Amino acid sequence: MGSVSKVYFSRTITPEQVVKMYEALGKKLEGKVAVKVHSGEDGNQNFLRPEFFKTMVEYVNGTVVECNTAYDGERNYTDKHTKLIRKHGWNDFFVVDLMDAEGPDMELPIAHPNHLKSDIVGKNLANYDSMLVLSHFKGHPMGGYGGALKQLSIGCASTAGKVNIHSAGKYVKAEEQGIVWGDLPPQDAFLESMAEAASAVVDYFKGNMVFINVMKNLSVDCDCCAIAEDPCMADVGILASTDPIAIDRACMDLIYKSEDPGRDHFLERVQRQNGEHTIDAAAAMGFGVKEYELIEI
């Protein structure tokens, strides 16, 4: 990585513009392309629908990938999650690969481990040569915000992997998804664990990755929330980069620079959870940089 990463930005938010942002990077994803999305929890009104990403997924001839969750809802078991993916229309347009539908999970090494011994991901990750990470940038109840780094870490982790990250390595099994979320680590240890897990996925793909963050439906709550607040800010735009750290930093900076009346409410959620520490921890690990050149197109 150079000392400054390029981040492309457009205020236009359309399916066609997502493709233009990808093209602006000049980075062609080769081989079998995994396209990481958020399938959306049942009842959530803010997640980005499959229709929005259809043009982009088809452009790279990608396979939409997801993993099961580690909390109660409609996405924590393969049978329920598969039904919800169908209900939300993903199967209407795409081949969808629930990467941890069947075990055993796959463990990725972490170059600079602190909390985690490894990153536990869905085993089907091994079937792909490159990855396009399509992130809906928004707030998050636990992480403060959700963007590219969260998609890489929590998003690519299997159920056991999510437990591993949330517990900062203390728990590595879901115990039939009956884990009691009681004895959680300090918040910064969780955020640092997210950075560690993200680094493992980036290392695995050896640079064959593209990140697109869509700043739309800016709620303080994640798409994993069945009951989520409505968006508190107006839509901002689309960003694209080959650096997951720089793109998340650029999104946060756009929030700070915004004069939208809902900005302070959004920032309160991020800051309450110390969300930007994930960006700092990731940068300290060296798989990207916080410094960027924002190129508006």
PDB file of C-alpha atoms in Angstrom:
ATOM      1  CA  MET A   1       0.000   0.000   0.000  1.00  0.00           C
ATOM      2  CA  GLY A   2       1.113   3.523  -0.745  1.00  0.00           C
ATOM      3  CA  SER A   3       1.000   6.258   1.841  1.00  0.00           C
ATOM      4  CA  VAL A   4      -2.148   7.722   0.239  1.00  0.00           C
ATOM      5  CA  SER A   5      -4.990   5.690  -1.236  1.00  0.00           C
ATOM      6  CA  LYS A   6      -7.393   6.853  -3.923  1.00  0.00           C
ATOM      7  CA  VAL A   7     -11.070   7.006  -3.038  1.00  0.00           C
ATOM      8  CA  TYR A   8     -13.553   7.871  -5.765  1.00  0.00           C
ATOM      9  CA  PHE A   9     -16.759   9.678  -4.819  1.00  0.00           C
ATOM     10  CA  SER A  10     -20.019  10.425  -6.614  1.00  0.00           C
ATOM     11  CA  ARG A  11     -23.093  12.191  -5.276  1.00  0.00           C
ATOM     12  CA  THR A  12     -25.234  10.267  -7.763  1.00  0.00           C
ATOM     13  CA  ILE A  13     -26.774   7.107  -6.329  1.00  0.00           C
ATOM     14  CA  THR A  14     -28.061   4.769  -9.041  1.00  0.00           C
ATOM     15  CA  PRO A  15     -27.359   1.142 -10.000  1.00  0.00           C
ATOM     16  CA  GLU A  16     -25.555   2.373 -13.107  1.00  0.00           C
ATOM     17  CA  GLN A  17     -23.378   4.728 -11.071  1.00  0.00           C
ATOM     18  CA  VAL A  18     -22.175   1.823  -8.924  1.00  0.00           C
ATOM     19  CA  VAL A  19     -20.721   0.287 -12.101  1.00  0.00           C
ATOM     20  CA  LYS A  20     -19.140   3.616 -13.089  1.00  0.00           C
ATOM     21  CA  MET A  21     -17.456   3.802  -9.699  1.00  0.00           C
ATOM     22  CA  TYR A  22     -16.055   0.302 -10.153  1.00  0.00           C
ATOM     23  CA  GLU A  23     -14.775   1.225 -13.619  1.00  0.00           C
ATOM     24  CA  ALA A  24     -13.138   4.385 -12.271  1.00  0.00           C
ATOM     25  CA  LEU A  25     -10.820   2.275 -10.137  1.00  0.00           C
ATOM     26  CA  GLY A  26      -9.365   0.568 -13.203  1.00  0.00           C
ATOM     27  CA  LYS A  27      -9.177  -2.670 -11.224  1.00  0.00           C
ATOM     28  CA  LYS A  28     -10.648  -5.757 -12.902  1.00  0.00           C
ATOM     29  CA  LEU A  29     -11.605  -8.545 -10.550  1.00  0.00           C
ATOM     30  CA  GLU A  30     -10.448 -11.826 -12.050  1.00  0.00           C
ATOM     31  CA  GLY A  31     -11.615 -15.433 -11.811  1.00  0.00           C
ATOM     32  CA  LYS A  32     -14.597 -16.419  -9.724  1.00  0.00           C
ATOM     33  CA  VAL A  33     -15.859 -13.262  -8.024  1.00  0.00           C
ATOM     34  CA  ALA A  34     -17.566 -13.303  -4.624  1.00  0.00           C
ATOM     35  CA  VAL A  35     -19.848 -10.294  -4.108  1.00  0.00           C
ATOM     36  CA  LYS A  36     -20.385  -9.648  -0.402  1.00  0.00           C
ATOM     37  CA  VAL A  37     -23.709  -7.996   0.396  1.00  0.00           C
ATOM     38  CA  HIS A  38     -25.937  -7.678   3.463  1.00  0.00           C
ATOM     39  CA  SER A  39     -29.087  -9.737   2.928  1.00  0.00           C
ATOM     40  CA  GLY A  40     -31.061  -7.654   5.459  1.00  0.00           C
ATOM     41  CA  GLU A  41     -32.789  -8.865   8.623  1.00  0.00           C
ATOM     42  CA  ASP A  42     -36.499  -9.656   8.420  1.00  0.00           C
ATOM     43  CA  GLY A  43     -38.403  -6.441   9.120  1.00  0.00           C
ATOM     44  CA  ASN A  44     -35.509  -4.098   8.331  1.00  0.00           C
ATOM     45  CA  GLN A  45     -36.548  -1.247   6.049  1.00  0.00           C
ATOM     46  CA  ASN A  46     -33.151   0.259   5.266  1.00  0.00           C
ATOM     47  CA  PHE A  47     -31.045  -2.480   3.636  1.00  0.00           C
ATOM     48  CA  LEU A  48     -30.112  -2.019  -0.029  1.00  0.00           C
ATOM     49  CA  ARG A  49     -32.320  -4.212  -2.187  1.00  0.00           C
ATOM     50  CA  PRO A  50     -31.041  -6.734  -4.752  1.00  0.00           C
ATOM     51  CA  GLU A  51     -32.477  -4.602  -7.570  1.00  0.00           C
ATOM     52  CA  PHE A  52     -30.030  -1.847  -6.638  1.00  0.00           C
ATOM     53  CA  PHE A  53     -26.987  -4.101  -6.993  1.00  0.00           C
ATOM     54  CA  LYS A  54     -28.205  -6.190  -9.950  1.00  0.00           C
ATOM     55  CA  THR A  55     -26.313  -4.235 -12.620  1.00  0.00           C
ATOM     56  CA  MET A  56     -23.044  -4.333 -10.665  1.00  0.00           C
ATOM     57  CA  VAL A  57     -23.197  -8.035  -9.800  1.00  0.00           C
ATOM     58  CA  GLU A  58     -23.939  -8.922 -13.421  1.00  0.00           C
ATOM     59  CA  TYR A  59     -21.109  -6.676 -14.624  1.00  0.00           C
ATOM     60  CA  VAL A  60     -18.519  -8.764 -12.758  1.00  0.00           C
ATOM     61  CA  ASN A  61     -20.436 -12.025 -13.298  1.00  0.00           C
ATOM     62  CA  GLY A  62     -20.314 -12.429  -9.541  1.00  0.00           C
ATOM     63  CA  THR A  63     -21.820 -14.783  -6.993  1.00  0.00           C
ATOM     64  CA  VAL A  64     -23.594 -13.081  -4.095  1.00  0.00           C
ATOM     65  CA  VAL A  65     -22.199 -14.371  -0.785  1.00  0.00           C
ATOM     66  CA  GLU A  66     -23.441 -14.154   2.798  1.00  0.00           C
ATOM     67  CA  CYS A  67     -22.947 -15.904   6.145  1.00  0.00           C
ATOM     68  CA  ASN A  68     -25.239 -16.811   9.011  1.00  0.00           C
ATOM     69  CA  THR A  69     -25.528 -14.585  12.073  1.00  0.00           C
ATOM     70  CA  ALA A  70     -24.917 -15.231  15.773  1.00  0.00           C
ATOM     71  CA  TYR A  71     -28.000 -13.525  17.209  1.00  0.00           C
ATOM     72  CA  ASP A  72     -31.695 -14.351  17.366  1.00  0.00           C
ATOM     73  CA  GLY A  73     -33.571 -13.494  14.200  1.00  0.00           C
ATOM     74  CA  GLU A  74     -34.241 -14.958  10.792  1.00  0.00           C
ATOM     75  CA  ARG A  75     -30.618 -15.273   9.678  1.00  0.00           C
ATOM     76  CA  ASN A  76     -28.915 -17.397  12.373  1.00  0.00           C
ATOM     77  CA  TYR A  77     -29.695 -20.818  10.910  1.00  0.00           C
ATOM     78  CA  THR A  78     -29.197 -21.912   7.315  1.00  0.00           C
ATOM     79  CA  ASP A  79     -32.813 -22.936   6.711  1.00  0.00           C
ATOM     80  CA  LYS A  80     -34.221 -19.645   8.039  1.00  0.00           C
ATOM     81  CA  HIS A  81     -31.595 -17.509   6.348  1.00  0.00           C
ATOM     82  CA  THR A  82     -32.135 -19.247   3.009  1.00  0.00           C
ATOM     83  CA  LYS A  83     -35.881 -18.554   3.223  1.00  0.00           C
ATOM     84  CA  LEU A  84     -35.284 -14.901   4.078  1.00  0.00           C
ATOM     85  CA  ILE A  85     -32.796 -14.465   1.227  1.00  0.00           C
ATOM     86  CA  ARG A  86     -35.521 -15.763  -1.071  1.00  0.00           C
ATOM     87  CA  LYS A  87     -38.163 -13.532   0.556  1.00  0.00           C
ATOM     88  CA  HIS A  88     -35.970 -10.460   0.069  1.00  0.00           C
ATOM     89  CA  GLY A  89     -35.621 -11.245  -3.634  1.00  0.00           C
ATOM     90  CA  TRP A  90     -31.929 -12.054  -3.852  1.00  0.00           C
ATOM     91  CA  ASN A  91     -32.603 -15.368  -5.600  1.00  0.00           C
ATOM     92  CA  ASP A  92     -34.728 -13.584  -8.207  1.00  0.00           C
ATOM     93  CA  PHE A  93     -31.555 -12.126  -9.715  1.00  0.00           C
ATOM     94  CA  PHE A  94     -28.519 -13.957  -8.405  1.00  0.00           C
ATOM     95  CA  VAL A  95     -26.899 -17.205  -7.470  1.00  0.00           C
ATOM     96  CA  VAL A  96     -26.524 -16.811  -3.693  1.00  0.00           C
ATOM     97  CA  ASP A  97     -23.879 -18.713  -1.736  1.00  0.00           C
ATOM     98  CA  LEU A  98     -24.447 -18.928   2.007  1.00  0.00           C
ATOM     99  CA  MET A  99     -20.793 -19.609   2.675  1.00  0.00           C
ATOM    100  CA  ASP A 100     -21.228 -21.294   6.052  1.00  0.00           C
ATOM    101  CA  ALA A 101     -24.397 -23.201   5.162  1.00  0.00           C
ATOM    102  CA  GLU A 102     -22.491 -26.376   5.928  1.00  0.00           C
ATOM    103  CA  GLY A 103     -19.367 -26.908   8.006  1.00  0.00           C
ATOM    104  CA  PRO A 104     -16.610 -27.273   8.720  1.00  0.00           C
ATOM    105  CA  ASP A 105     -15.677 -23.604   8.852  1.00  0.00           C
ATOM    106  CA  MET A 106     -12.437 -22.326   7.370  1.00  0.00           C
ATOM    107  CA  GLU A 107      -9.796 -20.637   9.535  1.00  0.00           C
ATOM    108  CA  LEU A 108      -7.703 -17.815   8.094  1.00  0.00           C
ATOM    109  CA  PRO A 109      -4.387 -16.847   9.694  1.00  0.00           C
ATOM    110  CA  ILE A 110      -4.004 -13.352  11.144  1.00  0.00           C
ATOM    111  CA  ALA A 111      -0.660 -11.727  10.375  1.00  0.00           C
ATOM    112  CA  HIS A 112      -0.585  -9.607  13.544  1.00  0.00           C
ATOM    113  CA  PRO A 113      -2.808 -11.358  16.087  1.00  0.00           C
ATOM    114  CA  ASN A 114      -3.620  -9.779  19.403  1.00  0.00           C
ATOM    115  CA  HIS A 115      -7.073 -10.970  20.450  1.00  0.00           C
ATOM    116  CA  LEU A 116      -7.903 -13.642  17.870  1.00  0.00           C
ATOM    117  CA  LYS A 117      -6.009 -16.836  17.133  1.00  0.00           C
ATOM    118  CA  SER A 118      -7.557 -16.954  13.652  1.00  0.00           C
ATOM    119  CA  ASP A 119     -10.467 -15.590  11.619  1.00  0.00           C
ATOM    120  CA  ILE A 120     -13.227 -18.185  11.268  1.00  0.00           C
ATOM    121  CA  VAL A 121     -15.095 -17.788   7.976  1.00  0.00           C
ATOM    122  CA  GLY A 122     -17.566 -19.744   5.887  1.00  0.00           C
ATOM    123  CA  LYS A 123     -15.669 -22.558   4.163  1.00  0.00           C
ATOM    124  CA  ASN A 124     -17.020 -21.608   0.720  1.00  0.00           C
ATOM    125  CA  LEU A 125     -14.790 -18.531   0.732  1.00  0.00           C
ATOM    126  CA  ALA A 126     -12.145 -20.908  -0.628  1.00  0.00           C
ATOM    127  CA  ASN A 127     -14.130 -21.186  -3.887  1.00  0.00           C
ATOM    128  CA  TYR A 128     -13.399 -17.602  -4.945  1.00  0.00           C
ATOM    129  CA  ASP A 129     -10.463 -15.838  -6.565  1.00  0.00           C
ATOM    130  CA  SER A 130     -11.503 -12.262  -5.823  1.00  0.00           C
ATOM    131  CA  MET A 131     -14.111 -10.313  -3.877  1.00  0.00           C
ATOM    132  CA  LEU A 132     -16.259  -7.256  -4.496  1.00  0.00           C
ATOM    133  CA  VAL A 133     -17.427  -5.848  -1.164  1.00  0.00           C
ATOM    134  CA  LEU A 134     -20.669  -3.914  -1.549  1.00  0.00           C
ATOM    135  CA  SER A 135     -21.290  -2.146   1.743  1.00  0.00           C
ATOM    136  CA  HIS A 136     -24.273  -0.147   2.870  1.00  0.00           C
ATOM    137  CA  PHE A 137     -22.621   2.510   5.015  1.00  0.00           C
ATOM    138  CA  LYS A 138     -24.736   3.269   8.097  1.00  0.00           C
ATOM    139  CA  GLY A 139     -24.637   3.290  11.876  1.00  0.00           C
ATOM    140  CA  HIS A 140     -24.418   0.187  14.037  1.00  0.00           C
ATOM    141  CA  PRO A 141     -25.585  -0.552  17.609  1.00  0.00           C
ATOM    142  CA  MET A 142     -22.360  -2.345  18.578  1.00  0.00           C
ATOM    143  CA  GLY A 143     -19.700  -1.299  16.080  1.00  0.00           C
ATOM    144  CA  GLY A 144     -20.775   2.354  15.959  1.00  0.00           C
ATOM    145  CA  TYR A 145     -20.841   2.287  12.186  1.00  0.00           C
ATOM    146  CA  GLY A 146     -20.897  -0.363   9.486  1.00  0.00           C
ATOM    147  CA  GLY A 147     -18.888  -0.143   6.276  1.00  0.00           C
ATOM    148  CA  ALA A 148     -16.212  -2.065   4.399  1.00  0.00           C
ATOM    149  CA  LEU A 149     -14.286  -3.197   7.476  1.00  0.00           C
ATOM    150  CA  LYS A 150     -17.390  -4.638   9.084  1.00  0.00           C
ATOM    151  CA  GLN A 151     -18.339  -6.468   5.883  1.00  0.00           C
ATOM    152  CA  LEU A 152     -14.877  -8.019   5.798  1.00  0.00           C
ATOM    153  CA  SER A 153     -14.895  -9.039   9.445  1.00  0.00           C
ATOM    154  CA  ILE A 154     -18.353  -9.783  10.827  1.00  0.00           C
ATOM    155  CA  GLY A 155     -19.793 -10.129   7.316  1.00  0.00           C
ATOM    156  CA  CYS A 156     -17.465 -12.885   6.115  1.00  0.00           C
ATOM    157  CA  ALA A 157     -17.334 -14.670   9.461  1.00  0.00           C
ATOM    158  CA  SER A 158     -19.359 -17.814  10.051  1.00  0.00           C
ATOM    159  CA  THR A 159     -21.632 -17.998  13.086  1.00  0.00           C
ATOM    160  CA  ALA A 160     -18.694 -19.277  15.152  1.00  0.00           C
ATOM    161  CA  GLY A 161     -16.494 -16.599  13.603  1.00  0.00           C
ATOM    162  CA  LYS A 162     -18.901 -13.866  14.657  1.00  0.00           C
ATOM    163  CA  VAL A 163     -18.883 -15.202  18.213  1.00  0.00           C
ATOM    164  CA  ASN A 164     -15.074 -15.268  18.029  1.00  0.00           C
ATOM    165  CA  ILE A 165     -14.909 -11.594  17.002  1.00  0.00           C
ATOM    166  CA  HIS A 166     -17.591 -10.289  19.361  1.00  0.00           C
ATOM    167  CA  SER A 167     -15.928 -12.046  22.298  1.00  0.00           C
ATOM    168  CA  ALA A 168     -12.418 -10.939  21.237  1.00  0.00           C
ATOM    169  CA  GLY A 169     -11.364 -14.575  20.992  1.00  0.00           C
ATOM    170  CA  LYS A 170     -12.839 -15.743  24.285  1.00  0.00           C
ATOM    171  CA  TYR A 171     -15.536 -17.860  22.668  1.00  0.00           C
ATOM    172  CA  VAL A 172     -14.873 -19.698  19.427  1.00  0.00           C
ATOM    173  CA  LYS A 173     -17.908 -21.951  19.314  1.00  0.00           C
ATOM    174  CA  ALA A 174     -21.538 -20.997  19.032  1.00  0.00           C
ATOM    175  CA  GLU A 175     -22.656 -23.987  21.137  1.00  0.00           C
ATOM    176  CA  GLU A 176     -25.587 -24.651  18.814  1.00  0.00           C
ATOM    177  CA  GLN A 177     -26.021 -20.874  18.577  1.00  0.00           C
ATOM    178  CA  GLY A 178     -27.005 -20.835  22.240  1.00  0.00           C
ATOM    179  CA  ILE A 179     -24.084 -18.649  23.323  1.00  0.00           C
ATOM    180  CA  VAL A 180     -24.957 -16.311  26.185  1.00  0.00           C
ATOM    181  CA  TRP A 181     -23.815 -12.798  25.337  1.00  0.00           C
ATOM    182  CA  GLY A 182     -23.032 -11.899  28.915  1.00  0.00           C
ATOM    183  CA  ASP A 183     -19.322 -11.699  29.556  1.00  0.00           C
ATOM    184  CA  LEU A 184     -18.301  -9.516  26.636  1.00  0.00           C
ATOM    185  CA  PRO A 185     -14.848  -7.925  26.367  1.00  0.00           C
ATOM    186  CA  PRO A 186     -14.099  -4.197  26.572  1.00  0.00           C
ATOM    187  CA  GLN A 187     -15.457  -2.367  23.542  1.00  0.00           C
ATOM    188  CA  ASP A 188     -12.049  -1.548  22.079  1.00  0.00           C
ATOM    189  CA  ALA A 189     -11.052  -5.237  22.195  1.00  0.00           C
ATOM    190  CA  PHE A 190     -14.114  -6.057  20.077  1.00  0.00           C
ATOM    191  CA  LEU A 191     -13.304  -3.286  17.598  1.00  0.00           C
ATOM    192  CA  GLU A 192      -9.668  -4.415  17.394  1.00  0.00           C
ATOM    193  CA  SER A 193     -10.866  -7.967  16.801  1.00  0.00           C
ATOM    194  CA  MET A 194     -12.926  -6.709  13.865  1.00  0.00           C
ATOM    195  CA  ALA A 195      -9.789  -5.119  12.427  1.00  0.00           C
ATOM    196  CA  GLU A 196      -7.850  -8.375  12.894  1.00  0.00           C
ATOM    197  CA  ALA A 197     -10.549 -10.402  11.150  1.00  0.00           C
ATOM    198  CA  ALA A 198     -10.754  -7.897   8.301  1.00  0.00           C
ATOM    199  CA  SER A 199      -7.002  -8.124   7.804  1.00  0.00           C
ATOM    200  CA  ALA A 200      -7.210 -11.901   7.422  1.00  0.00           C
ATOM    201  CA  VAL A 201      -9.720 -11.667   4.556  1.00  0.00           C
ATOM    202  CA  VAL A 202      -7.712  -8.930   2.815  1.00  0.00           C
ATOM    203  CA  ASP A 203      -4.553 -11.028   3.105  1.00  0.00           C
ATOM    204  CA  TYR A 204      -6.382 -14.072   1.787  1.00  0.00           C
ATOM    205  CA  PHE A 205      -7.384 -12.360  -1.464  1.00  0.00           C
ATOM    206  CA  LYS A 206      -3.918 -10.849  -1.984  1.00  0.00           C
ATOM    207  CA  GLY A 207      -5.120  -7.563  -3.434  1.00  0.00           C
ATOM    208  CA  ASN A 208      -7.883  -9.020  -5.603  1.00  0.00           C
ATOM    209  CA  MET A 209     -10.547  -6.899  -3.948  1.00  0.00           C
ATOM    210  CA  VAL A 210     -12.677  -3.833  -4.638  1.00  0.00           C
ATOM    211  CA  PHE A 211     -14.712  -1.928  -2.048  1.00  0.00           C
ATOM    212  CA  ILE A 212     -17.822   0.120  -2.759  1.00  0.00           C
ATOM    213  CA  ASN A 213     -19.613   1.949   0.066  1.00  0.00           C
ATOM    214  CA  VAL A 214     -23.106   3.318  -0.568  1.00  0.00           C
ATOM    215  CA  MET A 215     -24.049   6.186   1.769  1.00  0.00           C
ATOM    216  CA  LYS A 216     -27.809   5.837   1.445  1.00  0.00           C
ATOM    217  CA  ASN A 217     -30.584   5.230   4.011  1.00  0.00           C
ATOM    218  CA  LEU A 218     -28.303   6.585   6.726  1.00  0.00           C
ATOM    219  CA  SER A 219     -29.851   5.131   9.855  1.00  0.00           C
ATOM    220  CA  VAL A 220     -27.955   4.850  13.140  1.00  0.00           C
ATOM    221  CA  ASP A 221     -28.990   1.186  13.117  1.00  0.00           C
ATOM    222  CA  CYS A 222     -27.577  -1.674  11.080  1.00  0.00           C
ATOM    223  CA  ASP A 223     -29.389  -3.741   8.468  1.00  0.00           C
ATOM    224  CA  CYS A 224     -29.163  -6.581  11.010  1.00  0.00           C
ATOM    225  CA  CYS A 225     -31.790  -4.817  13.158  1.00  0.00           C
ATOM    226  CA  ALA A 226     -35.350  -6.091  12.679  1.00  0.00           C
ATOM    227  CA  ILE A 227     -36.562  -2.875  14.256  1.00  0.00           C
ATOM    228  CA  ALA A 228     -34.346  -0.053  13.044  1.00  0.00           C
ATOM    229  CA  GLU A 229     -34.589   3.722  13.213  1.00  0.00           C
ATOM    230  CA  ASP A 230     -35.494   5.408   9.960  1.00  0.00           C
ATOM    231  CA  PRO A 231     -32.619   7.270   8.268  1.00  0.00           C
ATOM    232  CA  CYS A 232     -31.627  10.444  10.130  1.00  0.00           C
ATOM    233  CA  MET A 233     -29.618  12.019   7.297  1.00  0.00           C
ATOM    234  CA  ALA A 234     -30.107  12.633   3.603  1.00  0.00           C
ATOM    235  CA  ASP A 235     -28.266  10.323   1.199  1.00  0.00           C
ATOM    236  CA  VAL A 236     -24.637  11.331   0.551  1.00  0.00           C
ATOM    237  CA  GLY A 237     -23.309   9.284  -2.375  1.00  0.00           C
ATOM    238  CA  ILE A 238     -21.216   6.313  -3.488  1.00  0.00           C
ATOM    239  CA  LEU A 239     -17.518   5.727  -2.758  1.00  0.00           C
ATOM    240  CA  ALA A 240     -15.124   3.221  -4.317  1.00  0.00           C
ATOM    241  CA  SER A 241     -11.568   2.198  -3.465  1.00  0.00           C
ATOM    242  CA  THR A 242      -9.175  -0.717  -3.328  1.00  0.00           C
ATOM    243  CA  ASP A 243      -8.414   0.226   0.294  1.00  0.00           C
ATOM    244  CA  PRO A 244     -11.067  -0.722   2.894  1.00  0.00           C
ATOM    245  CA  ILE A 245      -9.561   1.507   5.560  1.00  0.00           C
ATOM    246  CA  ALA A 246      -9.369   4.617   3.395  1.00  0.00           C
ATOM    247  CA  ILE A 247     -12.933   4.202   2.112  1.00  0.00           C
ATOM    248  CA  ASP A 248     -14.392   3.911   5.615  1.00  0.00           C
ATOM    249  CA  ARG A 249     -12.327   6.902   6.784  1.00  0.00           C
ATOM    250  CA  ALA A 250     -13.570   8.921   3.789  1.00  0.00           C
ATOM    251  CA  CYS A 251     -17.191   8.041   4.591  1.00  0.00           C
ATOM    252  CA  MET A 252     -16.784   9.170   8.181  1.00  0.00           C
ATOM    253  CA  ASP A 253     -15.145  12.399   7.056  1.00  0.00           C
ATOM    254  CA  LEU A 254     -18.091  13.101   4.741  1.00  0.00           C
ATOM    255  CA  ILE A 255     -20.398  12.678   7.729  1.00  0.00           C
ATOM    256  CA  TYR A 256     -18.313  15.124   9.771  1.00  0.00           C
ATOM    257  CA  LYS A 257     -18.332  17.665   6.930  1.00  0.00           C
ATOM    258  CA  SER A 258     -22.085  17.357   6.407  1.00  0.00           C
ATOM    259  CA  GLU A 259     -24.417  20.192   7.384  1.00  0.00           C
ATOM    260  CA  ASP A 260     -27.366  17.814   7.567  1.00  0.00           C
ATOM    261  CA  PRO A 261     -29.426  18.345  10.747  1.00  0.00           C
ATOM    262  CA  GLY A 262     -29.255  14.619  11.476  1.00  0.00           C
ATOM    263  CA  ARG A 263     -25.465  14.539  11.446  1.00  0.00           C
ATOM    264  CA  ASP A 264     -25.034  14.916  15.208  1.00  0.00           C
ATOM    265  CA  HIS A 265     -27.435  12.057  15.921  1.00  0.00           C
ATOM    266  CA  PHE A 266     -25.485   9.802  13.565  1.00  0.00           C
ATOM    267  CA  LEU A 267     -22.151  10.831  15.080  1.00  0.00           C
ATOM    268  CA  GLU A 268     -23.467  10.283  18.604  1.00  0.00           C
ATOM    269  CA  ARG A 269     -24.027   6.625  17.743  1.00  0.00           C
ATOM    270  CA  VAL A 270     -20.569   6.237  16.205  1.00  0.00           C
ATOM    271  CA  GLN A 271     -18.794   8.004  19.034  1.00  0.00           C
ATOM    272  CA  ARG A 272     -20.778   6.291  21.805  1.00  0.00           C
ATOM    273  CA  GLN A 273     -19.369   2.978  20.570  1.00  0.00           C
ATOM    274  CA  ASN A 274     -15.936   4.471  19.728  1.00  0.00           C
ATOM    275  CA  GLY A 275     -16.532   3.153  16.202  1.00  0.00           C
ATOM    276  CA  GLU A 276     -13.647   4.976  14.562  1.00  0.00           C
ATOM    277  CA  HIS A 277     -11.232   2.936  16.661  1.00  0.00           C
ATOM    278  CA  THR A 278     -11.785   0.085  14.188  1.00  0.00           C
ATOM    279  CA  ILE A 279     -10.333   2.289  11.436  1.00  0.00           C
ATOM    280  CA  ASP A 280      -7.375   3.268  13.600  1.00  0.00           C
ATOM    281  CA  ALA A 281      -6.708  -0.325  14.658  1.00  0.00           C
ATOM    282  CA  ALA A 282      -6.890  -1.527  11.057  1.00  0.00           C
ATOM    283  CA  ALA A 283      -4.470   1.179   9.914  1.00  0.00           C
ATOM    284  CA  ALA A 284      -2.050   0.180  12.674  1.00  0.00           C
ATOM    285  CA  MET A 285      -2.085  -3.348  11.243  1.00  0.00           C
ATOM    286  CA  GLY A 286      -0.964  -1.987   7.886  1.00  0.00           C
ATOM    287  CA  PHE A 287      -3.384  -3.575   5.399  1.00  0.00           C
ATOM    288  CA  GLY A 288      -4.476  -0.133   4.241  1.00  0.00           C
ATOM    289  CA  VAL A 289      -4.096   3.513   5.216  1.00  0.00           C
ATOM    290  CA  LYS A 290      -6.273   6.293   6.623  1.00  0.00           C
ATOM    291  CA  GLU A 291      -4.771   8.889   4.295  1.00  0.00           C
ATOM    292  CA  TYR A 292      -6.610   9.255   1.001  1.00  0.00           C
ATOM    293  CA  GLU A 293      -7.161  11.418  -2.026  1.00  0.00           C
ATOM    294  CA  LEU A 294     -10.891  11.956  -2.625  1.00  0.00           C
ATOM    295  CA  ILE A 295     -11.624  12.097  -6.341  1.00  0.00           C
ATOM    296  CA  GLU A 296     -15.127  13.296  -7.155  1.00  0.00           C
ATOM    297  CA  ILE A 297     -16.611  12.024 -10.413  1.00  0.00           C
TER     298      ILE A 297
END
